[in-house]
Amino acid sequence: MLARVAWNHLADPADHAAQTYCDLHGVGGALERVLAQADPAAQALADRWRLRLSRCDPWRDLRNVAQLGGRVLVPGDEQWPPGLTDLGSRTPVLLWAVGPARIDWSRSVSVVGSRSATSYGERVAADLGSDLAERGVAVVSGGAYGIDIAVHRGVLAAGGQAVVVLAGGLDRLYPRGNERVLAKARAEQLVLSEAKPGVSPTRWRFLERNRLIAAMSAATVVVEAARRSGALSTANAAAGLGRPLGAVPGPVTSMTSVGCHYLLRNREATCVTGAGDLVELISGLDATREAQDSLFGPVSDPLDLRVLDALPRRNGVDTAELAGRVGITPRQAQAALGRLSLTGEAVMTGGRWRRAFPAGGR
């Protein structure tokens, strides 16, 4: 735990050199090697982090979160969002958490959108929040102006489960104009952050935060988004992880719906007009898994799992390329693909293989 808190203090989420070193040696091993400057890579990290190392005090960080009534979540904890492991080397080493809610992450949906939302968008977001709450679906968002805070208001008004993912520390409820709603979520629901208490939100932290929102929930829906909206980064992250993606259509004359229409046309997002569409997205995941398990059993063969992990979710690969990725022969790859197609995990289109989309999940 202490090693993870210390590494969280030292390494920024977008520090790829630190991520690579941590993947190679593990969190504890990487920290020890940096402190000892055990190799050139460790020396380079220690040189960059000289000031941070002088100020690193994991016990202080733990005291600070405890004063907020918070705690630290690490991979393997009961309340750790399991979807975060799909981020691979970009999985956070920990999350700072505060709030009493216990989330069933398999029944959670991320709802994101424009900060400059229209009254139409805010009304749709609030209705989605309250309707999802009534259906027992937890709602994940970022707490920003516009769509984020509208959906949280809807969830909280209906007594549902809200998860707010902050770009700064748990003590930096941002933006200040939403502080009352965010404080209510912190007291009654769940507020998470990759940044330790005391860290201010910055532009790059918002972008890094978006990958967490996309990964921790079972599906993502964009309510309103201009063509260059930050909400599209969350949508792209969700699509890249193979998460079901939805978008709410709007007036063709509205610039705040251009991004949603782009997702519907180019990202094959599901058209969402109400909470029922979102429930179908996540229920489709469960139904597909149950049907596959009941017919064939879950994928358990080690070779099949390696092939499945290497399959893209979009823009398929041919058998030879896939074999090269996994490090097996084309004959072995073909046999594994045959088994995966029987379980519904893999499909071939135009001679190229990819992962199967769950029912309603495209």
PDB file of C-alpha atoms in Angstrom, residues 84-304:
ATOM      1  CA  LEU A  84      -9.872  -0.529 -15.076  1.00  0.00           C
ATOM      2  CA  THR A  85      -7.601  -3.519 -15.680  1.00  0.00           C
ATOM      3  CA  ASP A  86      -8.577  -3.288 -19.365  1.00  0.00           C
ATOM      4  CA  LEU A  87      -6.403  -0.167 -19.509  1.00  0.00           C
ATOM      5  CA  GLY A  88      -3.302  -2.356 -19.366  1.00  0.00           C
ATOM      6  CA  SER A  89      -0.208  -0.312 -18.564  1.00  0.00           C
ATOM      7  CA  ARG A  90      -2.425   2.766 -18.083  1.00  0.00           C
ATOM      8  CA  THR A  91      -4.290   1.165 -15.171  1.00  0.00           C
ATOM      9  CA  PRO A  92      -3.919   3.459 -12.143  1.00  0.00           C
ATOM     10  CA  VAL A  93      -1.871   2.080  -9.259  1.00  0.00           C
ATOM     11  CA  LEU A  94      -4.611   3.241  -6.886  1.00  0.00           C
ATOM     12  CA  LEU A  95      -7.707   5.376  -6.552  1.00  0.00           C
ATOM     13  CA  TRP A  96      -8.474   7.820  -3.772  1.00  0.00           C
ATOM     14  CA  ALA A  97     -12.078   7.307  -2.691  1.00  0.00           C
ATOM     15  CA  VAL A  98     -14.626   8.884  -0.380  1.00  0.00           C
ATOM     16  CA  GLY A  99     -18.282   8.065   0.135  1.00  0.00           C
ATOM     17  CA  PRO A 100     -20.335   5.142   1.461  1.00  0.00           C
ATOM     18  CA  ALA A 101     -21.831   3.785  -1.780  1.00  0.00           C
ATOM     19  CA  ARG A 102     -20.963   0.250  -2.847  1.00  0.00           C
ATOM     20  CA  ILE A 103     -21.202  -0.048  -6.608  1.00  0.00           C
ATOM     21  CA  ASP A 104     -22.113  -3.025  -8.764  1.00  0.00           C
ATOM     22  CA  TRP A 105     -19.819  -2.025 -11.616  1.00  0.00           C
ATOM     23  CA  SER A 106     -21.471  -4.502 -14.001  1.00  0.00           C
ATOM     24  CA  ARG A 107     -24.615  -2.346 -13.731  1.00  0.00           C
ATOM     25  CA  SER A 108     -23.028   1.044 -14.243  1.00  0.00           C
ATOM     26  CA  VAL A 109     -23.181   3.511 -17.117  1.00  0.00           C
ATOM     27  CA  SER A 110     -21.035   6.547 -17.841  1.00  0.00           C
ATOM     28  CA  VAL A 111     -23.043   9.570 -18.975  1.00  0.00           C
ATOM     29  CA  VAL A 112     -20.947  12.413 -20.383  1.00  0.00           C
ATOM     30  CA  GLY A 113     -21.385  15.420 -22.610  1.00  0.00           C
ATOM     31  CA  SER A 114     -20.827  19.072 -23.290  1.00  0.00           C
ATOM     32  CA  ARG A 115     -20.153  21.614 -20.565  1.00  0.00           C
ATOM     33  CA  SER A 116     -22.007  24.155 -22.726  1.00  0.00           C
ATOM     34  CA  ALA A 117     -25.137  22.053 -22.809  1.00  0.00           C
ATOM     35  CA  THR A 118     -28.463  23.254 -24.130  1.00  0.00           C
ATOM     36  CA  SER A 119     -31.637  23.103 -22.072  1.00  0.00           C
ATOM     37  CA  TYR A 120     -32.607  20.084 -24.180  1.00  0.00           C
ATOM     38  CA  GLY A 121     -29.375  18.282 -23.295  1.00  0.00           C
ATOM     39  CA  GLU A 122     -29.629  19.069 -19.602  1.00  0.00           C
ATOM     40  CA  ARG A 123     -33.224  17.860 -19.502  1.00  0.00           C
ATOM     41  CA  VAL A 124     -32.336  14.606 -21.270  1.00  0.00           C
ATOM     42  CA  ALA A 125     -29.364  14.060 -18.936  1.00  0.00           C
ATOM     43  CA  ALA A 126     -31.425  14.670 -15.791  1.00  0.00           C
ATOM     44  CA  ASP A 127     -34.147  12.330 -17.030  1.00  0.00           C
ATOM     45  CA  LEU A 128     -31.597   9.650 -17.861  1.00  0.00           C
ATOM     46  CA  GLY A 129     -30.089  10.010 -14.383  1.00  0.00           C
ATOM     47  CA  SER A 130     -33.369   9.658 -12.533  1.00  0.00           C
ATOM     48  CA  ASP A 131     -34.625   6.819 -14.761  1.00  0.00           C
ATOM     49  CA  LEU A 132     -31.365   4.872 -14.449  1.00  0.00           C
ATOM     50  CA  ALA A 133     -31.476   5.364 -10.685  1.00  0.00           C
ATOM     51  CA  GLU A 134     -34.965   3.889 -10.567  1.00  0.00           C
ATOM     52  CA  ARG A 135     -33.723   0.882 -12.537  1.00  0.00           C
ATOM     53  CA  GLY A 136     -30.852   0.270 -10.122  1.00  0.00           C
ATOM     54  CA  VAL A 137     -28.099   1.348 -12.518  1.00  0.00           C
ATOM     55  CA  ALA A 138     -25.183   3.362 -11.094  1.00  0.00           C
ATOM     56  CA  VAL A 139     -24.244   6.485 -13.082  1.00  0.00           C
ATOM     57  CA  VAL A 140     -20.615   7.551 -13.568  1.00  0.00           C
ATOM     58  CA  SER A 141     -19.641  11.041 -14.698  1.00  0.00           C
ATOM     59  CA  GLY A 142     -17.166  13.820 -14.090  1.00  0.00           C
ATOM     60  CA  GLY A 143     -19.129  16.506 -12.252  1.00  0.00           C
ATOM     61  CA  ALA A 144     -18.451  19.259 -14.802  1.00  0.00           C
ATOM     62  CA  TYR A 145     -20.901  21.956 -15.827  1.00  0.00           C
ATOM     63  CA  GLY A 146     -23.574  20.986 -18.312  1.00  0.00           C
ATOM     64  CA  ILE A 147     -24.373  17.318 -18.935  1.00  0.00           C
ATOM     65  CA  ASP A 148     -22.234  15.869 -16.098  1.00  0.00           C
ATOM     66  CA  ILE A 149     -23.844  17.793 -13.297  1.00  0.00           C
ATOM     67  CA  ALA A 150     -27.338  17.503 -14.813  1.00  0.00           C
ATOM     68  CA  VAL A 151     -27.181  13.708 -14.786  1.00  0.00           C
ATOM     69  CA  HIS A 152     -25.833  13.699 -11.220  1.00  0.00           C
ATOM     70  CA  ARG A 153     -28.681  15.942 -10.095  1.00  0.00           C
ATOM     71  CA  GLY A 154     -31.140  13.520 -11.641  1.00  0.00           C
ATOM     72  CA  VAL A 155     -29.525  10.531  -9.936  1.00  0.00           C
ATOM     73  CA  LEU A 156     -29.318  12.162  -6.525  1.00  0.00           C
ATOM     74  CA  ALA A 157     -32.898  13.455  -6.697  1.00  0.00           C
ATOM     75  CA  ALA A 158     -34.093   9.908  -7.371  1.00  0.00           C
ATOM     76  CA  GLY A 159     -31.984   8.408  -4.571  1.00  0.00           C
ATOM     77  CA  GLY A 160     -29.780   6.467  -6.969  1.00  0.00           C
ATOM     78  CA  GLN A 161     -26.068   5.695  -7.006  1.00  0.00           C
ATOM     79  CA  ALA A 162     -23.780   8.402  -8.374  1.00  0.00           C
ATOM     80  CA  VAL A 163     -20.061   8.011  -9.002  1.00  0.00           C
ATOM     81  CA  VAL A 164     -18.127  11.233  -9.572  1.00  0.00           C
ATOM     82  CA  VAL A 165     -14.603  10.941 -10.984  1.00  0.00           C
ATOM     83  CA  LEU A 166     -12.609  14.097 -10.291  1.00  0.00           C
ATOM     84  CA  ALA A 167      -9.584  15.402 -12.182  1.00  0.00           C
ATOM     85  CA  GLY A 168      -8.089  16.867  -8.987  1.00  0.00           C
ATOM     86  CA  GLY A 169      -7.879  15.708  -5.402  1.00  0.00           C
ATOM     87  CA  LEU A 170     -10.908  14.707  -3.367  1.00  0.00           C
ATOM     88  CA  ASP A 171     -10.674  18.000  -1.482  1.00  0.00           C
ATOM     89  CA  ARG A 172     -10.803  20.025  -4.711  1.00  0.00           C
ATOM     90  CA  LEU A 173     -14.481  19.919  -5.665  1.00  0.00           C
ATOM     91  CA  TYR A 174     -14.350  21.467  -9.120  1.00  0.00           C
ATOM     92  CA  PRO A 175     -15.939  23.448 -10.647  1.00  0.00           C
ATOM     93  CA  ARG A 176     -16.835  25.581  -7.648  1.00  0.00           C
ATOM     94  CA  GLY A 177     -20.264  26.318  -9.068  1.00  0.00           C
ATOM     95  CA  ASN A 178     -21.141  22.616  -8.670  1.00  0.00           C
ATOM     96  CA  GLU A 179     -19.664  22.321  -5.183  1.00  0.00           C
ATOM     97  CA  ARG A 180     -22.987  21.758  -3.405  1.00  0.00           C
ATOM     98  CA  VAL A 181     -23.983  18.821  -5.619  1.00  0.00           C
ATOM     99  CA  LEU A 182     -20.470  17.361  -5.541  1.00  0.00           C
ATOM    100  CA  ALA A 183     -20.340  17.637  -1.739  1.00  0.00           C
ATOM    101  CA  LYS A 184     -23.649  15.776  -1.530  1.00  0.00           C
ATOM    102  CA  ALA A 185     -22.258  13.042  -3.775  1.00  0.00           C
ATOM    103  CA  ARG A 186     -19.129  12.845  -1.626  1.00  0.00           C
ATOM    104  CA  ALA A 187     -21.193  12.498   1.554  1.00  0.00           C
ATOM    105  CA  GLU A 188     -23.823  10.085   0.232  1.00  0.00           C
ATOM    106  CA  GLN A 189     -22.435   8.323  -2.839  1.00  0.00           C
ATOM    107  CA  LEU A 190     -18.914   7.762  -4.195  1.00  0.00           C
ATOM    108  CA  VAL A 191     -16.283  10.221  -5.369  1.00  0.00           C
ATOM    109  CA  LEU A 192     -13.050   8.917  -6.905  1.00  0.00           C
ATOM    110  CA  SER A 193      -9.807  10.435  -8.105  1.00  0.00           C
ATOM    111  CA  GLU A 194      -6.453   9.265  -9.351  1.00  0.00           C
ATOM    112  CA  ALA A 195      -4.932  12.448  -7.912  1.00  0.00           C
ATOM    113  CA  LYS A 196      -4.077  12.598  -4.229  1.00  0.00           C
ATOM    114  CA  PRO A 197      -5.736  15.175  -1.953  1.00  0.00           C
ATOM    115  CA  GLY A 198      -4.343  18.652  -2.513  1.00  0.00           C
ATOM    116  CA  VAL A 199      -3.750  18.272  -6.260  1.00  0.00           C
ATOM    117  CA  SER A 200      -5.467  20.897  -8.403  1.00  0.00           C
ATOM    118  CA  PRO A 201      -7.298  19.883 -11.575  1.00  0.00           C
ATOM    119  CA  THR A 202      -5.481  20.788 -14.796  1.00  0.00           C
ATOM    120  CA  ARG A 203      -6.350  20.338 -18.457  1.00  0.00           C
ATOM    121  CA  TRP A 204      -4.220  17.225 -18.980  1.00  0.00           C
ATOM    122  CA  ARG A 205      -5.637  15.652 -15.821  1.00  0.00           C
ATOM    123  CA  PHE A 206      -9.143  16.022 -17.241  1.00  0.00           C
ATOM    124  CA  LEU A 207      -8.093  14.123 -20.367  1.00  0.00           C
ATOM    125  CA  GLU A 208      -6.441  11.378 -18.320  1.00  0.00           C
ATOM    126  CA  ARG A 209      -9.500  11.220 -16.064  1.00  0.00           C
ATOM    127  CA  ASN A 210     -11.699  10.500 -19.071  1.00  0.00           C
ATOM    128  CA  ARG A 211     -10.048   7.115 -19.650  1.00  0.00           C
ATOM    129  CA  LEU A 212     -11.100   6.092 -16.113  1.00  0.00           C
ATOM    130  CA  ILE A 213     -14.720   7.104 -16.700  1.00  0.00           C
ATOM    131  CA  ALA A 214     -14.779   5.036 -19.884  1.00  0.00           C
ATOM    132  CA  ALA A 215     -13.090   1.982 -18.390  1.00  0.00           C
ATOM    133  CA  MET A 216     -14.818   1.619 -15.027  1.00  0.00           C
ATOM    134  CA  SER A 217     -18.387   1.463 -16.338  1.00  0.00           C
ATOM    135  CA  ALA A 218     -20.119  -1.177 -18.436  1.00  0.00           C
ATOM    136  CA  ALA A 219     -21.200   1.287 -21.151  1.00  0.00           C
ATOM    137  CA  THR A 220     -20.845   4.961 -22.087  1.00  0.00           C
ATOM    138  CA  VAL A 221     -23.397   7.366 -23.543  1.00  0.00           C
ATOM    139  CA  VAL A 222     -22.774  10.883 -24.865  1.00  0.00           C
ATOM    140  CA  VAL A 223     -25.758  13.199 -24.459  1.00  0.00           C
ATOM    141  CA  GLU A 224     -24.463  16.315 -26.230  1.00  0.00           C
ATOM    142  CA  ALA A 225     -21.062  17.070 -27.712  1.00  0.00           C
ATOM    143  CA  ALA A 226     -19.671  19.560 -30.176  1.00  0.00           C
ATOM    144  CA  ARG A 227     -17.262  18.241 -32.781  1.00  0.00           C
ATOM    145  CA  ARG A 228     -14.217  18.935 -30.594  1.00  0.00           C
ATOM    146  CA  SER A 229     -15.841  18.256 -27.225  1.00  0.00           C
ATOM    147  CA  GLY A 230     -13.786  16.593 -24.524  1.00  0.00           C
ATOM    148  CA  ALA A 231     -16.657  14.132 -24.112  1.00  0.00           C
ATOM    149  CA  LEU A 232     -15.585  12.573 -27.400  1.00  0.00           C
ATOM    150  CA  SER A 233     -12.276  11.574 -25.813  1.00  0.00           C
ATOM    151  CA  THR A 234     -14.281   9.546 -23.296  1.00  0.00           C
ATOM    152  CA  ALA A 235     -16.339   8.038 -26.129  1.00  0.00           C
ATOM    153  CA  ASN A 236     -13.198   7.159 -28.092  1.00  0.00           C
ATOM    154  CA  ALA A 237     -11.668   5.572 -25.008  1.00  0.00           C
ATOM    155  CA  ALA A 238     -14.811   3.513 -24.455  1.00  0.00           C
ATOM    156  CA  ALA A 239     -14.867   2.383 -28.084  1.00  0.00           C
ATOM    157  CA  GLY A 240     -11.185   1.477 -27.901  1.00  0.00           C
ATOM    158  CA  LEU A 241     -11.897  -0.728 -24.888  1.00  0.00           C
ATOM    159  CA  GLY A 242     -14.787  -2.407 -26.674  1.00  0.00           C
ATOM    160  CA  ARG A 243     -17.374  -0.948 -24.325  1.00  0.00           C
ATOM    161  CA  PRO A 244     -20.899  -0.492 -25.670  1.00  0.00           C
ATOM    162  CA  LEU A 245     -21.233   3.113 -26.799  1.00  0.00           C
ATOM    163  CA  GLY A 246     -24.407   5.156 -27.070  1.00  0.00           C
ATOM    164  CA  ALA A 247     -25.247   8.655 -28.255  1.00  0.00           C
ATOM    165  CA  VAL A 248     -28.332  10.813 -27.874  1.00  0.00           C
ATOM    166  CA  PRO A 249     -29.481  12.390 -31.150  1.00  0.00           C
ATOM    167  CA  GLY A 250     -30.323  16.058 -31.256  1.00  0.00           C
ATOM    168  CA  PRO A 251     -31.503  18.696 -33.727  1.00  0.00           C
ATOM    169  CA  VAL A 252     -29.452  18.643 -36.922  1.00  0.00           C
ATOM    170  CA  THR A 253     -29.127  22.412 -36.561  1.00  0.00           C
ATOM    171  CA  SER A 254     -27.523  22.169 -33.093  1.00  0.00           C
ATOM    172  CA  MET A 255     -23.733  22.413 -32.928  1.00  0.00           C
ATOM    173  CA  THR A 256     -23.812  20.694 -29.536  1.00  0.00           C
ATOM    174  CA  SER A 257     -25.161  17.538 -31.173  1.00  0.00           C
ATOM    175  CA  VAL A 258     -22.621  17.339 -34.010  1.00  0.00           C
ATOM    176  CA  GLY A 259     -20.384  15.048 -31.952  1.00  0.00           C
ATOM    177  CA  CYS A 260     -23.265  12.712 -31.106  1.00  0.00           C
ATOM    178  CA  HIS A 261     -24.273  12.451 -34.756  1.00  0.00           C
ATOM    179  CA  TYR A 262     -20.644  11.720 -35.637  1.00  0.00           C
ATOM    180  CA  LEU A 263     -20.627   8.832 -33.134  1.00  0.00           C
ATOM    181  CA  LEU A 264     -23.882   7.453 -34.511  1.00  0.00           C
ATOM    182  CA  ARG A 265     -22.586   7.593 -38.072  1.00  0.00           C
ATOM    183  CA  ASN A 266     -18.870   6.802 -37.736  1.00  0.00           C
ATOM    184  CA  ARG A 267     -18.493   4.961 -34.430  1.00  0.00           C
ATOM    185  CA  GLU A 268     -21.564   2.755 -34.802  1.00  0.00           C
ATOM    186  CA  ALA A 269     -22.896   4.044 -31.482  1.00  0.00           C
ATOM    187  CA  THR A 270     -26.340   2.908 -30.376  1.00  0.00           C
ATOM    188  CA  CYS A 271     -29.054   5.538 -30.628  1.00  0.00           C
ATOM    189  CA  VAL A 272     -30.157   6.323 -27.061  1.00  0.00           C
ATOM    190  CA  THR A 273     -33.512   8.000 -26.449  1.00  0.00           C
ATOM    191  CA  GLY A 274     -34.101   6.840 -22.885  1.00  0.00           C
ATOM    192  CA  ALA A 275     -32.793   4.800 -19.969  1.00  0.00           C
ATOM    193  CA  GLY A 276     -34.274   1.621 -21.456  1.00  0.00           C
ATOM    194  CA  ASP A 277     -31.803   1.780 -24.337  1.00  0.00           C
ATOM    195  CA  LEU A 278     -28.901   1.945 -21.894  1.00  0.00           C
ATOM    196  CA  VAL A 279     -30.221  -0.921 -19.797  1.00  0.00           C
ATOM    197  CA  GLU A 280     -30.430  -2.965 -22.995  1.00  0.00           C
ATOM    198  CA  LEU A 281     -26.779  -2.168 -23.702  1.00  0.00           C
ATOM    199  CA  ILE A 282     -25.536  -3.540 -20.388  1.00  0.00           C
ATOM    200  CA  SER A 283     -28.139  -6.316 -20.222  1.00  0.00           C
ATOM    201  CA  GLY A 284     -27.021  -7.427 -23.654  1.00  0.00           C
ATOM    202  CA  LEU A 285     -23.562  -7.988 -22.234  1.00  0.00           C
ATOM    203  CA  ASP A 286     -24.914 -10.211 -19.468  1.00  0.00           C
ATOM    204  CA  ALA A 287     -27.286 -12.097 -21.753  1.00  0.00           C
ATOM    205  CA  THR A 288     -24.566 -12.827 -24.291  1.00  0.00           C
ATOM    206  CA  ARG A 289     -22.182 -14.077 -21.624  1.00  0.00           C
ATOM    207  CA  GLU A 290     -24.835 -16.239 -20.009  1.00  0.00           C
ATOM    208  CA  ALA A 291     -25.862 -17.748 -23.345  1.00  0.00           C
ATOM    209  CA  GLN A 292     -22.274 -18.532 -24.260  1.00  0.00           C
ATOM    210  CA  ASP A 293     -21.522 -20.049 -20.866  1.00  0.00           C
ATOM    211  CA  SER A 294     -24.675 -22.170 -20.866  1.00  0.00           C
ATOM    212  CA  LEU A 295     -23.965 -23.526 -24.371  1.00  0.00           C
ATOM    213  CA  PHE A 296     -20.237 -23.955 -24.360  1.00  0.00           C
ATOM    214  CA  GLY A 297     -18.859 -22.809 -21.013  1.00  0.00           C
ATOM    215  CA  PRO A 298     -16.565 -19.783 -20.549  1.00  0.00           C
ATOM    216  CA  VAL A 299     -13.284 -19.548 -22.436  1.00  0.00           C
ATOM    217  CA  SER A 300     -10.673 -21.219 -20.240  1.00  0.00           C
ATOM    218  CA  ASP A 301      -8.047 -22.690 -22.572  1.00  0.00           C
ATOM    219  CA  PRO A 302      -4.815 -20.664 -22.083  1.00  0.00           C
ATOM    220  CA  LEU A 303      -4.063 -20.558 -25.817  1.00  0.00           C
ATOM    221  CA  ASP A 304      -7.615 -19.467 -26.646  1.00  0.00           C
TER     222      ASP A 304
END
